[in-house]
Coordinates of C-alpha atoms in Angstrom, one line a residue:
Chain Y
X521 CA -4.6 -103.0 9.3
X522 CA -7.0 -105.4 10.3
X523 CA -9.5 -106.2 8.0
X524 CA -12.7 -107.4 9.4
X525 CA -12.1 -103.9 11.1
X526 CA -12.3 -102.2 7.4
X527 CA -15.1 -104.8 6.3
X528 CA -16.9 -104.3 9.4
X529 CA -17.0 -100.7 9.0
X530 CA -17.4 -100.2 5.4
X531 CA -21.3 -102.6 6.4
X532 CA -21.6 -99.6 8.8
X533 CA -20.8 -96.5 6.6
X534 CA -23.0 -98.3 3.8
X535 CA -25.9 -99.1 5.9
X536 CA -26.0 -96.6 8.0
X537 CA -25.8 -94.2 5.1
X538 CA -28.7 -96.2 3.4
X539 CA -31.1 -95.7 6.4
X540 CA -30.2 -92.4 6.6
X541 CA -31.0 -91.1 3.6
X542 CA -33.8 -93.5 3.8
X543 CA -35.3 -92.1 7.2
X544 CA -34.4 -88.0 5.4
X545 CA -36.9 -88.8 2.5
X546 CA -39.4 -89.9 5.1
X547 CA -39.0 -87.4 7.4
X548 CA -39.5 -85.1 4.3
X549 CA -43.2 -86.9 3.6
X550 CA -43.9 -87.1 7.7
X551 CA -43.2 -83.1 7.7
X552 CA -46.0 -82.4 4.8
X553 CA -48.3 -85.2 6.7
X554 CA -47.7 -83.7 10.3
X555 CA -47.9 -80.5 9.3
X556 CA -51.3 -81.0 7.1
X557 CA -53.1 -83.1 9.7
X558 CA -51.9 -80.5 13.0
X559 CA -53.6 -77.9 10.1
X560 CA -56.7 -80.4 9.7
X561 CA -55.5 -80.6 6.1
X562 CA -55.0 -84.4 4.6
X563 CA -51.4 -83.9 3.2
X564 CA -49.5 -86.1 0.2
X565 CA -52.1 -89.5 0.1
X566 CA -52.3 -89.6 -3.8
X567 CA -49.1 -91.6 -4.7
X568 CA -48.8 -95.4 -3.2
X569 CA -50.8 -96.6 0.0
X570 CA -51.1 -93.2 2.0
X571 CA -48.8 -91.5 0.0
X572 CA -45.9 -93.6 1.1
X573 CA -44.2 -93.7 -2.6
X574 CA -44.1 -89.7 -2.3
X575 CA -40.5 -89.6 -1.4
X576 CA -39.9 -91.4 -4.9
X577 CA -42.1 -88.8 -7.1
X578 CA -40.5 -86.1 -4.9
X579 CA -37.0 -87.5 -5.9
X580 CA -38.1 -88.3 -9.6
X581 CA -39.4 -84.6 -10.1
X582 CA -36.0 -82.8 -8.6
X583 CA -33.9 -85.2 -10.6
X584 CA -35.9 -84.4 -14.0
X585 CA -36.0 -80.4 -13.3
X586 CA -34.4 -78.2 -15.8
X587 CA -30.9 -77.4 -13.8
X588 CA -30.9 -73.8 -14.6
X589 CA -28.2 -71.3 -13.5
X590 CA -28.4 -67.8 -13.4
X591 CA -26.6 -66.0 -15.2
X592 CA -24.5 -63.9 -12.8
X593 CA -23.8 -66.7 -10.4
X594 CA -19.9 -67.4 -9.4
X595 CA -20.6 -70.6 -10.9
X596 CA -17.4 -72.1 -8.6
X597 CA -19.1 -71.6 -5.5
X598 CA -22.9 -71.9 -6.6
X599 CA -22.0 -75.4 -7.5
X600 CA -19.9 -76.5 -4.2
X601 CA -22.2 -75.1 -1.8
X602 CA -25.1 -77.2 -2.1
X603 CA -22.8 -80.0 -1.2
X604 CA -21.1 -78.2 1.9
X605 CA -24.9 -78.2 2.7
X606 CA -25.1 -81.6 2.6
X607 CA -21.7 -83.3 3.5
X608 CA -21.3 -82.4 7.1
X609 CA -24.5 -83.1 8.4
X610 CA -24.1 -86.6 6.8
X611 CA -20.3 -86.9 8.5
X612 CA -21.7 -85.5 11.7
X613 CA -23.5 -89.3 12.4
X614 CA -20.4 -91.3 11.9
X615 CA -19.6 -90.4 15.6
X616 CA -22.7 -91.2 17.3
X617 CA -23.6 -94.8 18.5
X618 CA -26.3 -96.1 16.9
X619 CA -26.9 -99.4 18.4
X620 CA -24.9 -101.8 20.7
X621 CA -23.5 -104.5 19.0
X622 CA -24.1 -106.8 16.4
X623 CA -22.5 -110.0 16.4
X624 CA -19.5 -108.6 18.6
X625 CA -19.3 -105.6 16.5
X626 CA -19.5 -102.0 18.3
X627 CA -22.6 -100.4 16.2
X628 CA -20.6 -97.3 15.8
X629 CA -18.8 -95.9 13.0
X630 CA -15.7 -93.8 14.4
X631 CA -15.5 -94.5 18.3
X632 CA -13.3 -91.5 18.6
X633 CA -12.2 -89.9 21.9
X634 CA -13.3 -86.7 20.8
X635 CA -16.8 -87.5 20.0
X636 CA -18.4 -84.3 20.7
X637 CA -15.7 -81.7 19.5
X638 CA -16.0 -83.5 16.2
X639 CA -19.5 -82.9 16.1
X640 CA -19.2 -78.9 16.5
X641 CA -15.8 -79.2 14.4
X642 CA -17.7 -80.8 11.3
X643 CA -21.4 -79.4 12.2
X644 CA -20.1 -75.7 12.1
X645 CA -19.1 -76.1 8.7
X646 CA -22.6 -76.5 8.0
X647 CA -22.8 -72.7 7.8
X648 CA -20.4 -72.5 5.1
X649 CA -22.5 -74.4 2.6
X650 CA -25.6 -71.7 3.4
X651 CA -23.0 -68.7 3.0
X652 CA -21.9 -69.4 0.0
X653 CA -24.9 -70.3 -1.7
X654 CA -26.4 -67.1 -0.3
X655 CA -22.7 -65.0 -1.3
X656 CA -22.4 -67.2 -4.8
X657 CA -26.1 -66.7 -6.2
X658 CA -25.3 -62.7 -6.5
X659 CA -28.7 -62.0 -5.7
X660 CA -30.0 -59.4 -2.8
X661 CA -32.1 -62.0 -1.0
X662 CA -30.1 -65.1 -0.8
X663 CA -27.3 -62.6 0.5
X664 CA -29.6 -61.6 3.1
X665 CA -30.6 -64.9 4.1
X666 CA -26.5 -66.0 3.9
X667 CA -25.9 -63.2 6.2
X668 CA -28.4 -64.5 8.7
X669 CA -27.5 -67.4 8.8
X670 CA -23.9 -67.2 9.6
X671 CA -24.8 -64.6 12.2
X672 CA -27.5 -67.1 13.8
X673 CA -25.1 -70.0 14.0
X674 CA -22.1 -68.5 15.3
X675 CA -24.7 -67.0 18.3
X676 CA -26.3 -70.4 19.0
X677 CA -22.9 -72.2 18.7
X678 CA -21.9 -70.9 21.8
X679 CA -24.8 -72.1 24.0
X680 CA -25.2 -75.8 22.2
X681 CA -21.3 -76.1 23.1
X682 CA -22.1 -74.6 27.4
X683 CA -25.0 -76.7 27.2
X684 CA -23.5 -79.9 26.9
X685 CA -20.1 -79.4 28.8
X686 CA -22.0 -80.1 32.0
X687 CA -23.1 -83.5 30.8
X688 CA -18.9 -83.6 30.3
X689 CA -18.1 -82.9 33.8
X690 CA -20.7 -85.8 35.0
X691 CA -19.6 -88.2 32.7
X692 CA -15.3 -87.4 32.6
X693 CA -14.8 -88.5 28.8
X694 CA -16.0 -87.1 25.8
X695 CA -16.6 -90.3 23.7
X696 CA -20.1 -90.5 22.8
X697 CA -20.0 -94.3 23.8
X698 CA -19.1 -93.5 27.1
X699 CA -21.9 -91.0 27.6
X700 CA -24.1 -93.7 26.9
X701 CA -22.3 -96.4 28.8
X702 CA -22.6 -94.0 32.3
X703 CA -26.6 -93.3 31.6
X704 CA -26.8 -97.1 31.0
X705 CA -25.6 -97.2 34.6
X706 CA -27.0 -94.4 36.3
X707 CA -30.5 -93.7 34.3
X708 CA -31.2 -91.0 31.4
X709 CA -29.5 -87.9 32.2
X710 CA -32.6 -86.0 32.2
X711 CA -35.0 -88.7 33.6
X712 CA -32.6 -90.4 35.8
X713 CA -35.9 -93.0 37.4
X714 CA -33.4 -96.5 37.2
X715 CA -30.5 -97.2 38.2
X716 CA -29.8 -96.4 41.7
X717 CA -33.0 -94.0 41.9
X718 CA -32.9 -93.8 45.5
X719 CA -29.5 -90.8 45.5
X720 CA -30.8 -87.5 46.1
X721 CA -27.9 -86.3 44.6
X722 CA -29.0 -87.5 41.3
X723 CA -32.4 -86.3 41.4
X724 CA -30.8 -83.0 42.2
X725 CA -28.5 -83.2 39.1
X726 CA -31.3 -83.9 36.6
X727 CA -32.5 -80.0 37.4
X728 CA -30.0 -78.3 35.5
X729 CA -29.3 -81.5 32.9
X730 CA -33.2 -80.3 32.3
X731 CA -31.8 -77.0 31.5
X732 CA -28.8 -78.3 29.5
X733 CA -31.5 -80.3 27.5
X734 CA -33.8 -76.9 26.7
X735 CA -30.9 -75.0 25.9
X736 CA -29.3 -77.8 23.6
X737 CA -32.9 -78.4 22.1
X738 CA -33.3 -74.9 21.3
X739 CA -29.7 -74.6 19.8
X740 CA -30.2 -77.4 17.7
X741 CA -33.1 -75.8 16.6
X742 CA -31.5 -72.8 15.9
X743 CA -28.9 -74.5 14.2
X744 CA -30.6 -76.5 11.8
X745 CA -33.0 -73.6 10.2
X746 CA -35.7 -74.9 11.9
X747 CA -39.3 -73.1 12.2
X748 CA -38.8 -71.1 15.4
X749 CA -35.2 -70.0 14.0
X750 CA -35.7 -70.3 10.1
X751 CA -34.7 -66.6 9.8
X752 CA -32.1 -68.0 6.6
X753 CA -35.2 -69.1 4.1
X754 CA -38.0 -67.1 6.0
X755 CA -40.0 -67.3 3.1
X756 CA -42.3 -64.4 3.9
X757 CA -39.4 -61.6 4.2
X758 CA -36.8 -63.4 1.9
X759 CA -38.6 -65.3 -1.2
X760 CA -36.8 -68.8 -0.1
X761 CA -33.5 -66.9 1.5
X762 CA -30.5 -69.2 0.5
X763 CA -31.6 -71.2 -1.9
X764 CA -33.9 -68.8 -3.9
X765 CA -31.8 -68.8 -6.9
X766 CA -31.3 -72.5 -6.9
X767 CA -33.4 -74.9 -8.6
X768 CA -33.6 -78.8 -9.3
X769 CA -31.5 -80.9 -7.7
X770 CA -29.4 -77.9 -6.1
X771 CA -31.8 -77.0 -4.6
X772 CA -33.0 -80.4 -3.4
X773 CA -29.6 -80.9 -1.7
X774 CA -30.4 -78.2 0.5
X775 CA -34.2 -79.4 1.7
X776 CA -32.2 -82.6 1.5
X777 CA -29.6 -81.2 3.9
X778 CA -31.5 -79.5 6.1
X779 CA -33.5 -82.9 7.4
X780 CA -30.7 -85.0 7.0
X781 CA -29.2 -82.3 10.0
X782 CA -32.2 -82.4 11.9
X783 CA -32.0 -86.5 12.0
X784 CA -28.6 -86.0 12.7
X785 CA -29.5 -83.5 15.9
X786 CA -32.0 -85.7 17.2
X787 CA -29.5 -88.5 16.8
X788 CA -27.4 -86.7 19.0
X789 CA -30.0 -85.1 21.5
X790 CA -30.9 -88.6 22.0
X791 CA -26.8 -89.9 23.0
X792 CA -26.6 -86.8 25.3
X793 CA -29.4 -87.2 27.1
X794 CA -32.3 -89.9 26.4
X795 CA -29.5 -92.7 27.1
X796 CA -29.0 -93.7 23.3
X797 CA -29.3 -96.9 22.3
X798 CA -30.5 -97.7 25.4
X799 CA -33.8 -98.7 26.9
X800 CA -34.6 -99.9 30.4
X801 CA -35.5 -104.0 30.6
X802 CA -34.1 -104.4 27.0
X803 CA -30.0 -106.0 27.2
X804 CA -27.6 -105.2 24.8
X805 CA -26.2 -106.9 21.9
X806 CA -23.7 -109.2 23.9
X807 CA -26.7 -111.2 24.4
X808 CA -27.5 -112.4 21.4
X809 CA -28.1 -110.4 17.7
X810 CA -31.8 -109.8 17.9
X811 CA -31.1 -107.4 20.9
X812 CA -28.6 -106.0 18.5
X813 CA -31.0 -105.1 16.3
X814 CA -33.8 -104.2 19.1
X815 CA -31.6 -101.6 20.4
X816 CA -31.0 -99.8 17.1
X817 CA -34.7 -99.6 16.5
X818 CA -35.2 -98.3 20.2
X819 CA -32.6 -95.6 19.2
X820 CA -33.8 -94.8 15.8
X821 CA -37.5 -94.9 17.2
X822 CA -36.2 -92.2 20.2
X823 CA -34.8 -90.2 16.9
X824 CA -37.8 -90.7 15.0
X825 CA -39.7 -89.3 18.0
X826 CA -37.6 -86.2 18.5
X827 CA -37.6 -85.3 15.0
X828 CA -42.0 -85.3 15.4
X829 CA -41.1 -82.9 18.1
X830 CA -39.4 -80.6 15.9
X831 CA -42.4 -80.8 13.0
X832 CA -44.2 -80.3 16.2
X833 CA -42.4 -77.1 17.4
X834 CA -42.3 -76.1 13.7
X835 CA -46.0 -76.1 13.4
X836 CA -47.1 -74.6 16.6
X837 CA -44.5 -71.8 17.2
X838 CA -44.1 -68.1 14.7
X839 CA -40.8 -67.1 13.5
X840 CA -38.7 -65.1 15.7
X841 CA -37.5 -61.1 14.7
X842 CA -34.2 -61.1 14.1
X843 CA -33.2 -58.6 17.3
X844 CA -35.6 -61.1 19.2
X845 CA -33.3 -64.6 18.0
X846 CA -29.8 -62.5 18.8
X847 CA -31.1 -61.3 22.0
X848 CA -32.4 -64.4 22.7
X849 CA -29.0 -66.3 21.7
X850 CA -26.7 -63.9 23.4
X851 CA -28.7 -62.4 26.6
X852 CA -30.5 -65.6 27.6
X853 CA -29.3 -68.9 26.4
X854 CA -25.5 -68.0 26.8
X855 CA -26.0 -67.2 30.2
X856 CA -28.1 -69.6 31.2
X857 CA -26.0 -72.2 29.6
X858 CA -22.9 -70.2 31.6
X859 CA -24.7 -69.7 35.0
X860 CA -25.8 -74.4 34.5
X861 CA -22.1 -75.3 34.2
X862 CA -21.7 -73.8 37.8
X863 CA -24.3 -74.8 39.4
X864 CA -23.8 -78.5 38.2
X865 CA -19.9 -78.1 39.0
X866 CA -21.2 -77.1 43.0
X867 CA -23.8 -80.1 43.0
X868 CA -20.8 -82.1 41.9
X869 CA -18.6 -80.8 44.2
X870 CA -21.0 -81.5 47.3
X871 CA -22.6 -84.5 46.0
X872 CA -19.6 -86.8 44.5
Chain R
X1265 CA -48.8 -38.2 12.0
X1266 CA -47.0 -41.2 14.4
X1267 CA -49.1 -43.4 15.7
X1268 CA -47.8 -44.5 19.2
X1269 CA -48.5 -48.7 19.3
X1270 CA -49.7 -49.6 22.4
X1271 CA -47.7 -52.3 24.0
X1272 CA -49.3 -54.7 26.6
X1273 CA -47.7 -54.9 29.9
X1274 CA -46.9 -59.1 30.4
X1275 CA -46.8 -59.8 34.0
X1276 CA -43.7 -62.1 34.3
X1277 CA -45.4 -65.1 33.9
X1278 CA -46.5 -64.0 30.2
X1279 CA -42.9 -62.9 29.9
X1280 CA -41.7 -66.2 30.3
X1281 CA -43.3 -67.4 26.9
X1282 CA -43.2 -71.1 28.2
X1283 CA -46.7 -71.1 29.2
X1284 CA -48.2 -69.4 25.9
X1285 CA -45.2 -71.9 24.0
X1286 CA -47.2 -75.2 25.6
X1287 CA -50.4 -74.2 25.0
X1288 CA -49.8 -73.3 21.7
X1289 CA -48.0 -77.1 21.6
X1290 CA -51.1 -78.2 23.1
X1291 CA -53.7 -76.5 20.4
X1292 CA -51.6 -78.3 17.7
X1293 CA -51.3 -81.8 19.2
X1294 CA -55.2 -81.4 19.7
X1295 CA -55.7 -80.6 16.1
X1296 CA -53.7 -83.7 15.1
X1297 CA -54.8 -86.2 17.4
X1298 CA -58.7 -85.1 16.3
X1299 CA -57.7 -85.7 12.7
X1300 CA -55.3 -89.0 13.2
X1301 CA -58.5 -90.1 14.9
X1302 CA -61.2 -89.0 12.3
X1303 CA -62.5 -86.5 14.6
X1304 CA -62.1 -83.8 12.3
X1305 CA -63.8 -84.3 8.9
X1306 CA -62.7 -80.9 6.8
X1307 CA -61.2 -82.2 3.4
X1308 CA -63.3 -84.2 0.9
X1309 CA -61.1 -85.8 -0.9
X1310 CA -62.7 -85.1 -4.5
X1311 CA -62.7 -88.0 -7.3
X1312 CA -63.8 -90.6 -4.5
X1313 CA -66.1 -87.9 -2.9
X1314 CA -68.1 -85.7 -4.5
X1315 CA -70.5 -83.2 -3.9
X1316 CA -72.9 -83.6 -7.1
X1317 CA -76.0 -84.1 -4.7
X1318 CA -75.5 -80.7 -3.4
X1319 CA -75.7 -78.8 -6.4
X1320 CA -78.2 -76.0 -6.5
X1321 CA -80.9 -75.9 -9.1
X1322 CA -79.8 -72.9 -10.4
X1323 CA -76.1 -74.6 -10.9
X1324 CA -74.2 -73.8 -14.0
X1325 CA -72.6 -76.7 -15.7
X1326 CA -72.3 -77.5 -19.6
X1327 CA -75.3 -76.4 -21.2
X1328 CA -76.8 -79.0 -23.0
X1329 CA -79.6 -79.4 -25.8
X1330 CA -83.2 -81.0 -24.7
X1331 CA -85.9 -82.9 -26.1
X1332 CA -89.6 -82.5 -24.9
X1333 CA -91.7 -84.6 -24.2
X1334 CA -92.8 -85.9 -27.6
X1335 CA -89.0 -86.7 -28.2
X1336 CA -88.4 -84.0 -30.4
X1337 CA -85.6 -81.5 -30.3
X1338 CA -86.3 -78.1 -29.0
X1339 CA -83.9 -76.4 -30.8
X1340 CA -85.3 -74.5 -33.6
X1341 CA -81.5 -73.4 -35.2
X1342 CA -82.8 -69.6 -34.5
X1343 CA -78.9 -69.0 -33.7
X1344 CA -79.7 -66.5 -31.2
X1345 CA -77.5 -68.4 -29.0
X1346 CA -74.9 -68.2 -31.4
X1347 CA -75.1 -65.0 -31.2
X1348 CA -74.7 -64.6 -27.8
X1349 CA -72.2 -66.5 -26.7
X1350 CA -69.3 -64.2 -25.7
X1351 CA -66.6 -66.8 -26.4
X1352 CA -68.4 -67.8 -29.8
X1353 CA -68.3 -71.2 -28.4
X1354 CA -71.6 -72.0 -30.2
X1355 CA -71.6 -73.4 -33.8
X1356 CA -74.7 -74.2 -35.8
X1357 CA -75.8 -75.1 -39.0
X1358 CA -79.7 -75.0 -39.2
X1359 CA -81.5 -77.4 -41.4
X1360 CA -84.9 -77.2 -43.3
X1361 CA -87.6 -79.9 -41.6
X1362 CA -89.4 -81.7 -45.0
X1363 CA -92.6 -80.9 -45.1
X1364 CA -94.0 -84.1 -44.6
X1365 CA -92.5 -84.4 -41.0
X1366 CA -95.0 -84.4 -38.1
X1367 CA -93.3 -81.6 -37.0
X1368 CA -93.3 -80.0 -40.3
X1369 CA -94.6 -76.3 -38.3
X1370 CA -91.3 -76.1 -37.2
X1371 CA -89.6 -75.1 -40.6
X1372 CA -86.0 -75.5 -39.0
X1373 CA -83.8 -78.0 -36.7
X1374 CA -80.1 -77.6 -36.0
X1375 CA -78.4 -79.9 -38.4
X1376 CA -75.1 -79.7 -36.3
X1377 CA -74.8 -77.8 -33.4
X1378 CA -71.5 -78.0 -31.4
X1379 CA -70.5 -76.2 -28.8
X1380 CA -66.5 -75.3 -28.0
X1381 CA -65.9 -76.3 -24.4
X1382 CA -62.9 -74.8 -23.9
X1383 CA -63.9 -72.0 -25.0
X1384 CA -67.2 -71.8 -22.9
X1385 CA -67.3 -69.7 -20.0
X1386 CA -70.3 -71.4 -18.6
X1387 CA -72.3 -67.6 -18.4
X1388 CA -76.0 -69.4 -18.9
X1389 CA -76.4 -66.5 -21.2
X1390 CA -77.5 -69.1 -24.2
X1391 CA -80.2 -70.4 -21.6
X1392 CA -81.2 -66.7 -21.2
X1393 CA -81.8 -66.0 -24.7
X1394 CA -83.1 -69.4 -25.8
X1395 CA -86.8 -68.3 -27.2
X1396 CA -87.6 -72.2 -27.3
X1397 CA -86.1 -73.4 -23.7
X1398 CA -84.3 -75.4 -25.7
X1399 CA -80.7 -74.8 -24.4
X1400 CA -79.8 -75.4 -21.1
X1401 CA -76.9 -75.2 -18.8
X1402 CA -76.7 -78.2 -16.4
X1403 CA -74.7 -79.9 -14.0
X1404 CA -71.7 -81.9 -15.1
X1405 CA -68.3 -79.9 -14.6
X1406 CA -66.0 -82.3 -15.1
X1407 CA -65.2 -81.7 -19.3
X1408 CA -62.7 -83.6 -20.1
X1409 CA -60.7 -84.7 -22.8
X1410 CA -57.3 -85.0 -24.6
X1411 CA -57.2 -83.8 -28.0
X1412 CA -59.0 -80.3 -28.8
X1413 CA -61.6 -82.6 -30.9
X1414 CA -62.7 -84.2 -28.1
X1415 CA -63.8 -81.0 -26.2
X1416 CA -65.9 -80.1 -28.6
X1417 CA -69.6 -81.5 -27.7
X1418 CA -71.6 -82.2 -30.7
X1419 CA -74.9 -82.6 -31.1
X1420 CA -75.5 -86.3 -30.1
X1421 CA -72.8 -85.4 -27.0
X1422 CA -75.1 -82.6 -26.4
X1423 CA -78.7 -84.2 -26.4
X1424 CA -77.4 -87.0 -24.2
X1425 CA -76.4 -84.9 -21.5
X1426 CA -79.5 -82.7 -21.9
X1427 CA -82.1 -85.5 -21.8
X1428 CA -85.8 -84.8 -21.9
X1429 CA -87.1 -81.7 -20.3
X1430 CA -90.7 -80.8 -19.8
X1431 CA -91.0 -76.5 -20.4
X1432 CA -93.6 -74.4 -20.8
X1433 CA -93.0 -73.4 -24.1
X1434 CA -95.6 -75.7 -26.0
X1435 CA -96.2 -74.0 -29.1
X1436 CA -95.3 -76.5 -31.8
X1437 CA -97.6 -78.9 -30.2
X1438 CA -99.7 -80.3 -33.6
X1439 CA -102.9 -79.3 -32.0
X1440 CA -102.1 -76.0 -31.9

């Protein structure tokens, strides 16, 4: 075992966890600003300059909250689930390439070979944390919002995993690196304008990687609770769903949770298709450490941007019925998602 | 009796959503651009802000003792208002004016008058009843304090908001 390979990657897992969490609380204080201003309200401006030191009275109130437990609860699971909430979607990033390199290191936790099956693998588990926090609280309305929720991810699993297995056949790996490394050479999968632009072929297969992109969009939306698909903790019909009956910290892990999965989604909406790390004009990291460091800010401003578009979407759109999110799952994004796979695998066949 | 909803018939384009989903995307970016921009001006953003300028005339604040316009106190320590007051908020102990006073016609002055704001409901109903104008309800709101003691307004507290108000009520006037 080498060990600039363990000190290199413990630097990673520490910072990368650090900025994560970091860029969670903020995304927390950009939701109540975003969604304030888009309602010509002001939003949190009170604490620090703007309100930028909310994330710290947030944190300071949920860690001095009384942690009360019902009564009735199955204390086992009522405890563990919160941090099944958490725990994957945290894992879930250790695949993805965050940068380049720095100083000849590859700015990627675990360049595994199965990059996006470890993804759904760990991501899916996600559920579990929401199920048994809506099972353990013995409560009719968490149970309702449990039941949901495993429903809604096992529908929208299926089209996140067709939507992305055409990007597969294009690129011929799974690695997440090497998804990044073929748009670096052939343009952005869904706005393929460098490279070698002038291949009709290419122009032709950005048409259903557009597709791909709506569908995996929507799925990650779907996936991660978010407003269009927040039918687990509709507040309205459920009283908070989930995480009615928990309170504190508990229950922060789950608000925590949820962001931490959207950055983690936008993380990897950006690999799949807006090129990563990458930005035209801008080398990578072989050229010298600022680069480095300017192409992890390009890819954590390209997640920063996708997770406004979700606020965004969350703001503007109404929840969804639930026979209106199964229909849509099952009768339109599956087969879409189905009906993409082919037509990219005839382009292919024709075109390469 | 069922009542049959009528359901619109959407052409396929409405059918589609996408159009009605980016114009709804497009109502909301419009709302926050106009207030990123300061376009929209909704919120006043109160202990910077305020809105004191605005009040009406008729506004109901903290009611507050007055003087006239020879300096003296109106009050007369009739206790009507203490009667009044729903919340028996109002607490006063009348004193005799000495006879040598120049305002010795008056017989009685409030020798401590407080009034209880916490428990005053701001009604105006002591204005109402005041025979002398001497009580009235003006426009500071924001009573404050942090012990019980200090939301009590005594008399000095009291005349000080109040200030000097010219009524009609001139009766004690010496010439009279």
């Amino acid at each position: 075992m080498n060990y600039v390979f363990i000190g290199t990657s413990l630097a990673k897992i520490i910072g990368l966890l650090g900025f994560v969490l970091g860029l969670m609380n903020y995304a927390v204080y950009a939701e109540r600003r975003v969604s304030a201003l888009m309602q010509d309200r002001l939003g949190p401006n009170r604490v620090g300059f703007a309100g930028l030191a909310q994330p710290f009275a947030d944190a300071g109130k949920f860690l001095l909250k009384e942690q009360f437990t019902p009564a009735q609860v199955n204390k086992f699971y009522y405890f563990l689930a919160p941090c099944l909430a958490m725990i994957p979607a945290i894992i879930t990033i250790s695949v993805v390439p965050f940068g380049s390199t720095l100083f000849g290191v590859p700015m990627v936790i675990a360049d595994i070979n199965v990059g996006i099956l470890f993804v759904f693998a760990i991501a899916s588990l996600g559920v579990y944390g929401i199920v048994l926090a809506g099972w353990s609280s013995n409560s009719k309305y968490p149970f309702l919002g449990g039941v949901r929720s495993s429903s809604q991810m096992i529908s929208y699993e299926l089209s996140l995993a067709l939507a992305v297995i055409p990007i597969f056949m294009l690129v011929g790996n799974l690695r997440l690196t090497n998804v990044v490394q073929y748009q670096i050479d052939n343009g952005w999968l869904i706005a393929p304008f460098f490279g070698d632009w002038t291949n009709p072929g290419k122009w032709l297969l950005a048409i259903p990687m557009l597709i791909s992109f709506v569908v995996f969009l929507i799925a990650i939306l779907a996936e991660t609770n978010r407003l269009p698909f927040d039918l687990p903790e509709a507040e309205q019909e459920l009283a908070g769903g989930y995480h009615t009956e928990y309170a504190s910290m508990k229950f922060g892990m789950f608000f925590l949770g949820e962001y931490i999965a959207m950055i983690t989604g936008s993380a990897i909406i950006v690999t799949l298709f807006f090129g990563g790390w990458h930005f035209p004009g801008i080398p990578d990291g072989s050229h010298g450490w600022i680069f480095g460091l300017i192409n992890i800010a390009v890819f954590f401003t390209k997640v920063c941007a996708l997770i406004f578009l979700f606020m965004w979407v969350r703001w503007t759109l109404p929840r969804f019925r639930w026979d209106q999110l199964m229909r849509l799952g099952w009768l339109f994004f599956f087969e879409i998602a189905l009906v993409n796979i082919f037509i990219v695998a005839i382009i292919l066949m024709f075109v390469h | 009796m069922a009542i049959t909803v009528p359901r619109p018939n959407l052409n396929w384009r409405e059918r589609l959503y996408l159009p009605a989903i980016a114009a709804g995307l497009a109502i909301t970016i419009k709302h926050f651009t106009n207030m990123i921009f300061g376009r929209t001006k909704v919120t006043m953003e109160y202990p910077e802000e305020k809105w004191d300028s605005n009040l009406p005339d008729h506004y109901r604040g903290a009611p507050a003792l007055v003087r006239d316009t020879d300096g003296r106190v109106r009050c007369v320590a009739c206790q009507l208002c203490e009667f009044i007051c729903p919340p028996r908020a109002i607490k006063i102990v009348p004193g005799e004016i000495s006879p040598t006073d120049r305002f010795a016609k008056v017989e009685k002055f409030p020798d401590a008058f407080d009034i209880d704001m916490i428990r005053c409901i701001y009604c105006g109903m002591c204005e109402e009843v005041c025979p002398e104008q001497a009580i009235y309800l003006r426009k500071d709101y924001a009573i404050t304090g942090f012990t019980r003691e200090d939301m009590v307004h005594h008399k000095d507290k009291l005349l000080e908001i109040g200030g000097v108000m010219h009524g009609v009520v001139l009766k004690w006037n010496q010439r009279k």
